Coordinates of C-alpha atoms in Angstrom, one line a residue:
M1 CA -82.2 -60.7 16.4
S2 CA -83.2 -64.3 16.8
Q3 CA -82.2 -66.4 19.7
S4 CA -79.9 -68.5 17.5
D5 CA -77.9 -65.3 16.7
H6 CA -76.7 -65.4 20.4
N7 CA -75.5 -69.0 20.0
P8 CA -71.8 -69.5 19.3
D9 CA -72.6 -72.5 17.1
A10 CA -74.9 -70.3 14.9
R11 CA -72.1 -67.7 14.6
Y12 CA -69.7 -70.5 13.6
K13 CA -72.0 -71.6 10.8
S14 CA -72.2 -68.0 9.7
L15 CA -68.3 -67.9 9.7
L16 CA -68.0 -71.0 7.6
Q17 CA -70.6 -69.7 5.1
S18 CA -68.6 -66.5 4.7
L19 CA -65.3 -68.4 4.3
R20 CA -66.8 -70.8 1.7
E21 CA -67.5 -67.8 -0.5
M22 CA -63.7 -67.4 -0.9
D23 CA -61.6 -69.4 -3.4
A24 CA -58.5 -69.3 -1.3
A25 CA -57.1 -67.3 1.7
V26 CA -54.0 -66.3 3.6
V27 CA -54.4 -66.4 7.4
A28 CA -52.1 -64.2 9.5
F29 CA -51.2 -66.8 12.1
S30 CA -49.6 -66.2 15.5
G31 CA -50.6 -69.5 17.1
G32 CA -52.9 -67.8 19.6
L33 CA -56.5 -68.6 20.2
D34 CA -58.0 -66.2 17.7
S35 CA -55.8 -67.0 14.7
T36 CA -55.7 -70.7 15.5
F37 CA -59.5 -70.9 15.5
L38 CA -59.7 -68.9 12.3
L39 CA -57.2 -71.2 10.6
H40 CA -59.2 -74.2 11.9
A41 CA -62.4 -72.8 10.4
A42 CA -60.8 -71.8 7.2
R43 CA -59.5 -75.3 6.7
Q44 CA -62.9 -76.7 7.4
A45 CA -64.4 -74.4 4.7
L46 CA -61.6 -74.3 2.1
Q47 CA -59.6 -77.5 2.9
D48 CA -56.0 -77.0 1.5
N49 CA -56.8 -73.7 -0.2
V50 CA -55.6 -71.9 3.0
L51 CA -52.0 -70.7 3.7
A52 CA -51.1 -69.8 7.3
V53 CA -48.4 -67.2 7.5
T54 CA -46.5 -66.1 10.6
L55 CA -44.8 -62.7 10.4
A56 CA -41.7 -63.1 12.6
T57 CA -40.2 -59.9 13.9
P58 CA -37.5 -59.2 16.5
Y59 CA -40.3 -58.1 18.9
M60 CA -42.2 -61.3 18.7
S61 CA -41.4 -63.9 21.3
K62 CA -39.2 -66.8 19.9
A63 CA -41.4 -69.2 22.0
E64 CA -44.5 -67.9 20.2
I65 CA -43.0 -68.4 16.8
K66 CA -42.1 -72.0 17.8
E67 CA -45.6 -72.6 19.2
A68 CA -47.2 -71.3 15.9
K69 CA -45.0 -73.6 13.9
C70 CA -46.0 -76.6 16.1
A71 CA -49.7 -75.6 16.0
A72 CA -49.8 -75.3 12.2
R73 CA -48.1 -78.7 11.9
A74 CA -50.5 -80.3 14.3
M75 CA -53.5 -79.0 12.2
G76 CA -51.9 -80.2 9.0
A77 CA -52.0 -76.7 7.6
R78 CA -49.7 -75.2 5.0
H79 CA -47.5 -72.8 6.9
E80 CA -44.8 -70.2 6.1
I81 CA -42.8 -68.1 8.4
I82 CA -41.6 -64.8 7.1
E83 CA -38.7 -63.2 8.9
L84 CA -39.0 -59.4 8.9
P85 CA -36.6 -56.7 10.2
F86 CA -37.4 -54.2 12.8
P87 CA -39.2 -51.3 11.0
E88 CA -37.3 -48.1 11.7
S89 CA -40.6 -46.3 12.0
I90 CA -41.3 -48.0 15.3
R91 CA -37.8 -48.3 16.7
T92 CA -38.5 -45.5 19.2
N93 CA -41.8 -47.2 20.3
P94 CA -44.1 -44.3 19.3
A95 CA -47.7 -44.0 20.6
D96 CA -48.9 -45.0 17.1
R97 CA -46.6 -48.0 17.1
C98 CA -49.4 -50.5 16.6
Y99 CA -50.8 -48.7 13.5
L100 CA -47.3 -48.3 12.0
C101 CA -46.4 -51.9 12.7
K102 CA -49.6 -53.4 11.4
H103 CA -49.4 -51.3 8.3
S104 CA -45.8 -52.4 7.6
L105 CA -46.3 -56.1 8.4
F106 CA -49.6 -56.6 6.6
S107 CA -48.4 -54.7 3.6
H108 CA -45.8 -57.5 3.2
L109 CA -48.6 -60.0 3.7
M110 CA -50.9 -58.4 1.1
E111 CA -48.1 -58.3 -1.4
M112 CA -47.2 -61.9 -0.8
A113 CA -50.8 -62.9 -1.3
R114 CA -51.0 -60.9 -4.5
K115 CA -48.0 -62.6 -5.9
K116 CA -49.5 -66.0 -5.1
G117 CA -52.8 -65.0 -6.7
I118 CA -54.7 -65.2 -3.4
G119 CA -57.4 -62.5 -3.1
H120 CA -58.2 -62.8 0.6
V121 CA -55.9 -62.0 3.6
L122 CA -57.6 -62.8 7.0
D123 CA -56.8 -61.8 10.5
G124 CA -58.2 -63.0 13.9
T125 CA -59.7 -59.7 15.1
N126 CA -62.8 -60.6 17.2
L127 CA -65.7 -58.6 18.8
D128 CA -63.8 -58.0 22.1
D129 CA -61.1 -56.2 20.2
L130 CA -63.5 -53.3 19.5
G131 CA -63.6 -52.5 23.2
D132 CA -59.8 -52.1 23.6
Y133 CA -57.4 -49.4 22.3
R134 CA -56.4 -51.1 19.0
P135 CA -55.0 -48.5 16.6
G136 CA -53.7 -51.4 14.5
L137 CA -57.3 -52.1 13.4
K138 CA -57.2 -48.9 11.4
A139 CA -54.3 -50.1 9.4
L140 CA -56.0 -53.4 8.6
R141 CA -59.1 -51.7 7.3
E142 CA -57.0 -49.3 5.1
L143 CA -55.2 -52.3 3.6
G144 CA -58.3 -54.4 3.0
V145 CA -57.5 -57.1 5.4
E146 CA -60.6 -59.1 6.3
S147 CA -61.7 -60.1 9.9
P148 CA -64.2 -63.0 9.5
L149 CA -64.4 -63.7 13.3
L150 CA -65.5 -60.1 13.8
A151 CA -67.9 -60.2 10.9
A152 CA -69.5 -63.3 12.4
G153 CA -70.0 -61.5 15.7
L154 CA -67.7 -63.9 17.6
S155 CA -66.4 -62.8 21.0
K156 CA -63.3 -64.0 22.9
Q157 CA -65.6 -66.2 25.1
D158 CA -67.3 -67.6 22.0
L159 CA -63.9 -68.6 20.6
R160 CA -62.9 -70.3 23.8
T161 CA -66.2 -72.2 24.0
L162 CA -66.0 -73.2 20.3
A163 CA -62.2 -74.1 20.4
R164 CA -62.8 -76.4 23.4
A165 CA -65.7 -78.1 21.6
H166 CA -63.6 -78.6 18.5
G167 CA -60.7 -80.1 20.5
L168 CA -58.3 -77.2 20.0
D169 CA -55.9 -77.1 23.0
V170 CA -55.5 -73.3 22.7
W171 CA -59.0 -72.8 24.1
D172 CA -57.6 -71.6 27.4
K173 CA -54.4 -70.0 26.2
P174 CA -53.8 -66.6 27.7
A175 CA -53.8 -63.6 25.4
A176 CA -50.4 -62.6 24.1
A177 CA -49.0 -59.3 22.8
C178 CA -45.8 -58.3 21.1
L179 CA -42.8 -57.5 23.4
L180 CA -43.0 -53.8 22.6
T181 CA -46.1 -53.5 24.8
R182 CA -43.8 -54.1 27.8
I183 CA -41.8 -50.9 27.2
P184 CA -43.0 -47.3 27.6
H185 CA -43.7 -45.2 24.5
D186 CA -41.1 -42.8 23.1
R187 CA -38.1 -44.8 24.1
R188 CA -35.6 -46.3 21.7
V189 CA -35.8 -50.1 21.8
D190 CA -32.9 -52.6 21.1
E191 CA -33.0 -56.3 20.6
D192 CA -31.1 -57.0 23.9
E193 CA -33.9 -55.4 25.9
L194 CA -36.5 -57.5 24.1
R195 CA -34.6 -60.7 24.8
R196 CA -34.2 -59.7 28.4
I197 CA -38.0 -59.2 28.7
E198 CA -38.7 -62.5 27.0
Q199 CA -36.3 -64.4 29.2
A200 CA -37.8 -62.9 32.3
E201 CA -41.4 -63.8 31.3
L202 CA -40.4 -67.3 30.3
F203 CA -38.9 -67.7 33.8
L204 CA -42.0 -66.4 35.5
K205 CA -44.2 -68.7 33.4
D206 CA -42.0 -71.7 34.2
I207 CA -42.6 -71.2 37.9
G208 CA -46.4 -71.0 37.5
F209 CA -47.5 -67.5 36.4
S210 CA -49.2 -68.2 33.0
A211 CA -50.7 -64.8 32.7
V212 CA -47.9 -62.4 33.3
R213 CA -46.3 -59.2 31.8
L214 CA -42.9 -57.9 32.6
R215 CA -43.0 -54.1 32.1
S216 CA -39.5 -52.8 31.5
H217 CA -38.7 -49.3 32.8
D218 CA -34.9 -49.1 32.1
D219 CA -33.4 -50.9 35.0
I220 CA -36.7 -51.4 36.8
A221 CA -38.7 -54.6 36.2
R222 CA -42.4 -54.3 37.0
I223 CA -44.2 -57.6 37.3
E224 CA -47.9 -57.7 36.4
V225 CA -50.0 -60.8 37.3
P226 CA -53.7 -61.1 38.0
P227 CA -54.6 -59.3 41.2
E228 CA -55.4 -62.5 43.0
Q229 CA -51.8 -63.7 42.4
V230 CA -49.9 -60.6 43.5
A231 CA -49.2 -62.0 47.0
E232 CA -48.1 -65.3 45.4
V233 CA -45.3 -63.5 43.6
V234 CA -43.8 -62.5 46.9
R235 CA -44.1 -66.1 48.2
A236 CA -42.7 -67.5 44.9
N237 CA -39.7 -65.2 45.3
A238 CA -38.6 -67.0 48.5
E239 CA -38.8 -70.4 46.7
H240 CA -37.6 -69.6 43.2
G241 CA -35.5 -66.5 43.6
I242 CA -37.4 -64.1 41.2
D243 CA -35.4 -61.1 42.4
K244 CA -32.1 -62.9 41.9
R245 CA -33.0 -64.2 38.4
L246 CA -34.2 -60.9 37.1
K247 CA -31.2 -59.1 38.4
E248 CA -29.0 -61.6 36.7
L249 CA -30.8 -60.5 33.5
G250 CA -29.7 -56.9 34.1
Y251 CA -32.5 -55.3 36.2
R252 CA -31.4 -53.3 39.3
H253 CA -34.8 -53.2 40.9
V254 CA -37.6 -55.8 40.7
T255 CA -41.1 -54.8 41.7
V256 CA -44.7 -56.2 41.7
D257 CA -47.5 -54.0 40.5
L258 CA -50.1 -54.0 43.3
A259 CA -52.9 -53.2 40.8
G260 CA -52.3 -56.4 39.0
Y261 CA -52.3 -57.1 35.3
R262 CA -54.1 -54.7 33.0
M263 CA -54.2 -55.1 29.3
G264 CA -52.3 -52.3 27.6
S265 CA -51.3 -50.6 30.9
L266 CA -48.5 -48.7 29.1
N267 CA -50.8 -47.4 26.3
K268 CA -51.0 -43.6 26.5
N269 CA -54.7 -43.9 25.4
G270 CA -55.3 -47.2 27.1
T271 CA -56.4 -48.1 30.6

């Protein structure tokens, strides 16, 4: 491997080259770092022959849907939002939830692309995703969804570096995940609980915790923040009334996880 292969700029050129081989593409767009950079690159390569599509489900944060809409508009990209119902196959939050969800959602996206005569459906999977528990990747491969960032060997840090260099304000945006990841497996989920989780996290973000997860264990709220911010949650409670606000939302007990934030901490096969 040449020295240039380790250079994010060289990987970006490789990404553009692969995208230019397509006549048109649909980009699964959430408004996060990965899909935003992919959409940016696709527009560089294909101009207006790119359609960004946001799959809006009841377990996707309303704020994220709004951010995706604003981001696509700021980029001048063609953008559609598809409202989808809660798939009954994942209503009980099974351990293979991510596989079932991805298969259901991207089946809709593949069918939409087919009807529009577009032969490529792209997602923002990157190199770092291979090191995490991501059963949804299996569904993407089965359906023929393409992951150009992964094919170009781009890591999350590469994407942050490149996004900053290209003037994309999502370069330092924290990773996001659907609201089902806040709830233990094998428990029936309803929309009221999802909205409660979303409101709790929005409150915590508003008072300064940008990287936060609210794990919901029935009437217990377990707050995860980076380890260095755990003590800050206790201090912030005195000033902002975290305990009071979360109890207003319906929790009886509000706790802070001393181990700090861990990606996928509720995954049965995760960390």
